[in-house]
Coordinates of C-alpha atoms in Angstrom, one line a residue:
Chain O
G2 CA 46.1 99.3 27.8
A3 CA 45.7 98.6 31.3
V4 CA 48.2 96.3 33.5
V5 CA 47.0 93.4 35.6
S6 CA 49.7 91.1 37.5
Q7 CA 49.3 87.9 38.8
H8 CA 51.8 86.2 41.4
P9 CA 53.0 83.7 41.5
S10 CA 53.3 82.8 37.9
R11 CA 53.8 79.0 38.6
V12 CA 53.3 77.0 42.1
I13 CA 54.2 73.7 42.7
C14 CA 53.3 72.2 46.2
K15 CA 52.3 69.1 47.7
S16 CA 48.7 67.5 48.2
G17 CA 46.8 68.7 51.2
T18 CA 48.3 72.2 51.5
S19 CA 47.3 75.5 50.2
V20 CA 48.1 78.2 47.6
K21 CA 47.5 81.4 47.5
I22 CA 47.5 83.7 44.2
E23 CA 47.3 87.3 44.4
C24 CA 46.0 89.7 41.2
R25 CA 46.3 93.2 40.7
S26 CA 45.4 95.8 38.9
L27 CA 48.5 98.4 38.4
D28 CA 47.4 101.4 37.0
F29 CA 43.6 101.5 37.5
Q30 CA 41.0 100.1 40.5
A31 CA 39.0 97.6 40.0
T32 CA 36.3 97.2 42.1
T33 CA 35.2 93.9 40.3
M34 CA 38.1 90.9 39.2
F35 CA 36.8 87.6 37.7
W36 CA 38.8 84.5 38.3
Y37 CA 39.4 81.7 35.9
R38 CA 40.6 78.6 35.2
Q39 CA 41.4 77.2 31.9
F40 CA 42.3 73.4 31.4
P41 CA 45.0 72.4 28.7
K42 CA 43.9 73.1 25.6
K43 CA 40.4 74.6 26.6
S44 CA 38.6 77.4 27.0
L45 CA 38.3 79.7 30.0
M46 CA 35.7 78.2 32.2
L47 CA 34.8 81.4 35.0
M48 CA 35.1 80.1 38.4
A49 CA 33.8 83.5 40.4
T50 CA 33.4 87.4 40.1
S51 CA 35.4 88.8 43.3
N52 CA 33.7 92.0 44.6
E53 CA 35.8 94.5 46.8
G54 CA 34.2 94.9 50.3
S55 CA 31.8 92.2 50.0
K56 CA 31.6 88.2 48.9
A57 CA 32.6 86.7 46.0
T58 CA 29.9 85.0 43.5
Y59 CA 30.4 81.9 42.5
E60 CA 29.5 79.8 39.1
Q61 CA 27.9 77.1 40.1
G62 CA 29.7 73.9 40.7
V63 CA 32.6 76.0 41.8
E64 CA 33.1 74.9 45.9
K65 CA 33.3 78.3 47.4
D66 CA 35.0 76.7 50.4
K67 CA 37.7 74.8 48.6
F68 CA 38.5 78.3 46.4
L69 CA 38.5 81.3 48.8
I70 CA 38.4 85.0 46.9
N71 CA 38.8 87.5 49.0
H72 CA 39.1 91.3 47.1
A73 CA 39.9 93.5 50.2
S74 CA 41.3 96.4 48.4
L75 CA 40.5 97.6 44.6
T76 CA 43.7 96.7 43.3
L77 CA 43.9 93.7 45.1
S78 CA 42.3 90.2 45.1
T79 CA 43.4 86.9 45.9
L80 CA 42.6 83.2 45.3
T81 CA 43.1 80.3 48.1
V82 CA 42.8 77.1 46.6
T83 CA 42.5 75.3 50.0
S84 CA 43.7 71.4 50.7
A85 CA 45.0 71.0 47.0
H86 CA 44.5 68.1 45.0
P87 CA 46.0 67.0 41.8
E88 CA 42.9 67.6 40.1
D89 CA 42.9 71.4 41.2
S90 CA 46.2 71.5 38.7
S91 CA 45.4 74.2 36.4
F92 CA 46.4 77.6 35.2
Y93 CA 44.2 80.4 36.8
I94 CA 43.7 83.3 35.0
C95 CA 42.4 86.6 37.0
S96 CA 41.2 89.7 34.8
A97 CA 39.4 93.3 35.6
T98 CA 38.5 95.9 33.8
P99 CA 38.8 99.9 34.6
G100 CA 35.2 101.0 35.4
Q101 CA 32.0 99.5 35.1
A102 CA 30.8 100.3 31.5
S103 CA 29.7 97.4 29.8
H104 CA 32.0 98.5 26.8
N105 CA 35.3 98.2 28.6
E106 CA 37.3 95.3 27.5
Q107 CA 38.8 93.0 30.2
F108 CA 42.2 93.0 31.1
F109 CA 43.9 89.8 32.1
G110 CA 46.6 88.4 34.1
P111 CA 49.3 86.6 33.3
G112 CA 48.1 83.6 34.4
T113 CA 49.6 81.2 37.3
R114 CA 50.2 77.3 36.1
L115 CA 49.3 75.6 40.0
T116 CA 50.8 72.0 39.6
V117 CA 49.4 69.3 42.4
L118 CA 51.9 66.6 43.6
Chain E
A30 CA 21.4 84.4 27.9
Q31 CA 24.8 85.4 26.3
S32 CA 26.5 82.8 24.0
V33 CA 29.3 82.7 21.6
A34 CA 30.5 79.8 19.1
Q35 CA 33.6 79.2 17.5
P36 CA 32.5 76.5 14.8
E37 CA 36.5 75.6 13.9
D38 CA 39.0 74.0 16.6
Q39 CA 41.8 74.9 14.7
V40 CA 42.4 76.8 11.4
N41 CA 45.8 76.4 9.7
V42 CA 47.2 78.5 6.9
A43 CA 50.3 79.1 4.9
E44 CA 51.7 82.3 5.9
G45 CA 51.3 85.4 3.4
N46 CA 47.6 83.5 2.8
P47 CA 44.7 85.9 4.1
L48 CA 43.2 84.1 7.1
T49 CA 40.0 84.3 9.3
V50 CA 38.8 83.1 12.4
K51 CA 34.8 82.5 12.9
C52 CA 32.6 84.0 15.7
T53 CA 28.7 84.0 15.9
Y54 CA 27.2 85.5 18.8
S55 CA 23.5 85.8 20.8
V56 CA 22.6 88.1 23.1
S57 CA 19.3 89.2 23.9
G58 CA 19.9 93.0 23.7
N59 CA 23.1 94.7 21.5
P60 CA 26.0 93.2 21.5
Y61 CA 29.6 94.3 22.8
L62 CA 32.4 92.1 21.3
F63 CA 36.1 91.7 21.9
W64 CA 38.9 89.5 20.4
Y65 CA 41.1 88.1 22.5
V66 CA 44.8 86.3 21.6
Q67 CA 46.7 83.9 24.1
Y68 CA 49.9 82.4 23.4
P69 CA 51.3 79.4 25.5
N70 CA 51.4 80.1 29.5
R71 CA 50.3 83.0 29.0
G72 CA 47.2 85.5 29.9
L73 CA 44.5 86.7 27.1
Q74 CA 45.8 90.1 25.2
F75 CA 42.9 91.9 23.7
L76 CA 42.8 92.8 19.8
L77 CA 40.0 94.9 19.1
K78 CA 36.3 94.9 20.0
Y79 CA 33.3 96.3 17.9
I80 CA 31.0 98.9 20.4
T81 CA 28.8 100.7 17.9
G82 CA 29.9 102.5 14.4
D83 CA 32.0 100.9 11.7
N84 CA 31.1 97.5 11.1
L85 CA 35.1 96.9 10.1
V86 CA 36.8 97.1 13.3
K87 CA 40.6 97.3 13.1
G88 CA 42.8 96.2 16.2
S89 CA 46.5 95.1 17.3
Y90 CA 49.0 93.3 14.8
G91 CA 47.4 94.1 11.7
F92 CA 44.0 92.2 12.8
E93 CA 41.0 93.1 12.3
A94 CA 36.8 92.0 12.4
E95 CA 33.7 92.6 10.5
F96 CA 30.5 93.1 12.6
N97 CA 27.3 91.4 10.9
K98 CA 24.1 91.9 12.7
S99 CA 22.1 90.3 10.1
Q100 CA 24.3 87.1 10.4
T101 CA 24.9 87.4 14.2
S102 CA 28.7 86.7 13.7
F103 CA 31.8 88.6 14.4
H104 CA 35.1 87.0 12.2
L105 CA 38.4 87.8 12.8
K106 CA 40.7 88.3 9.8
K107 CA 43.9 89.7 9.2
P108 CA 45.3 89.9 4.9
S109 CA 48.4 88.3 5.6
A110 CA 49.5 85.5 8.3
L111 CA 52.5 85.6 10.3
V112 CA 53.6 82.4 11.8
S113 CA 54.5 84.5 14.9
D114 CA 50.6 85.0 14.8
S115 CA 50.0 81.2 15.3
A116 CA 48.2 81.4 18.7
L117 CA 44.8 80.5 20.4
Y118 CA 42.0 83.2 19.5
F119 CA 39.0 83.5 21.8
C120 CA 35.8 85.9 20.7
A121 CA 33.7 87.2 23.6
V122 CA 30.5 89.3 24.2
R123 CA 28.6 91.1 26.4
D124 CA 25.6 92.7 26.0
A125 CA 25.4 96.3 26.3
Y126 CA 23.0 96.6 29.1
S127 CA 24.5 94.5 31.9
G128 CA 27.2 96.4 32.7
N129 CA 30.6 95.4 34.2
T130 CA 29.9 91.5 34.1
P131 CA 31.9 89.0 33.0
L132 CA 32.7 88.7 29.6
V133 CA 31.5 84.9 28.0
F134 CA 33.7 83.3 25.5
G135 CA 33.7 80.9 23.0
K136 CA 35.8 77.6 23.4
G137 CA 38.5 79.3 21.3
T138 CA 40.6 78.3 18.1
R139 CA 43.7 77.6 17.7
L140 CA 45.0 79.5 14.2
S141 CA 48.4 77.5 12.7
V142 CA 50.5 79.3 10.2
I143 CA 52.7 77.3 8.3
A144 CA 55.8 78.3 6.8

């Protein structure tokens, strides 16, 4: 199957700093990528849809100024958590789908564990 | 609107016994259905999907799922559980005509296989 990578896998930062998470599709091009957040023992919460060359579409309740998404190329999307606070600590996962067909599965990155002290 | 229900937060099964993880869905059109597995501190791994055709779909690691249109269900099954199957399982749906929209996930079911 297609491969999606994320970097870093784990990051610890101080409150008030910004953290950038990268999501790459390694063997396919992805015009659309998705960013999820997962709380402990909870389901996935879709944060935003990242569109190559255009603005991201954020889900209701997600602060677009806090969670900046940039999809600068067909293989890279970045999520920047700005002025991070302890409540932003979570597991962030990205995913992408090869092509545009609705029957294609989403492939997920391995996730990034963010801890804000 | 699309939605997925996984009625069980936790499923416990003895090693070697058959397992079932339940999933029901709701879509306005025809459903495309997916199962994923997540191991601790990992992303989701694709197991199998139903698009069309045979209602019984076979996937990775010996898992299979049966699409039942009348019951709007897509239960995940395995004839003989392994301890290594212990993980978090997610069912997901997408309307067939929705294009490359994000999958809608259930809340997940934690499977625990006991030796």
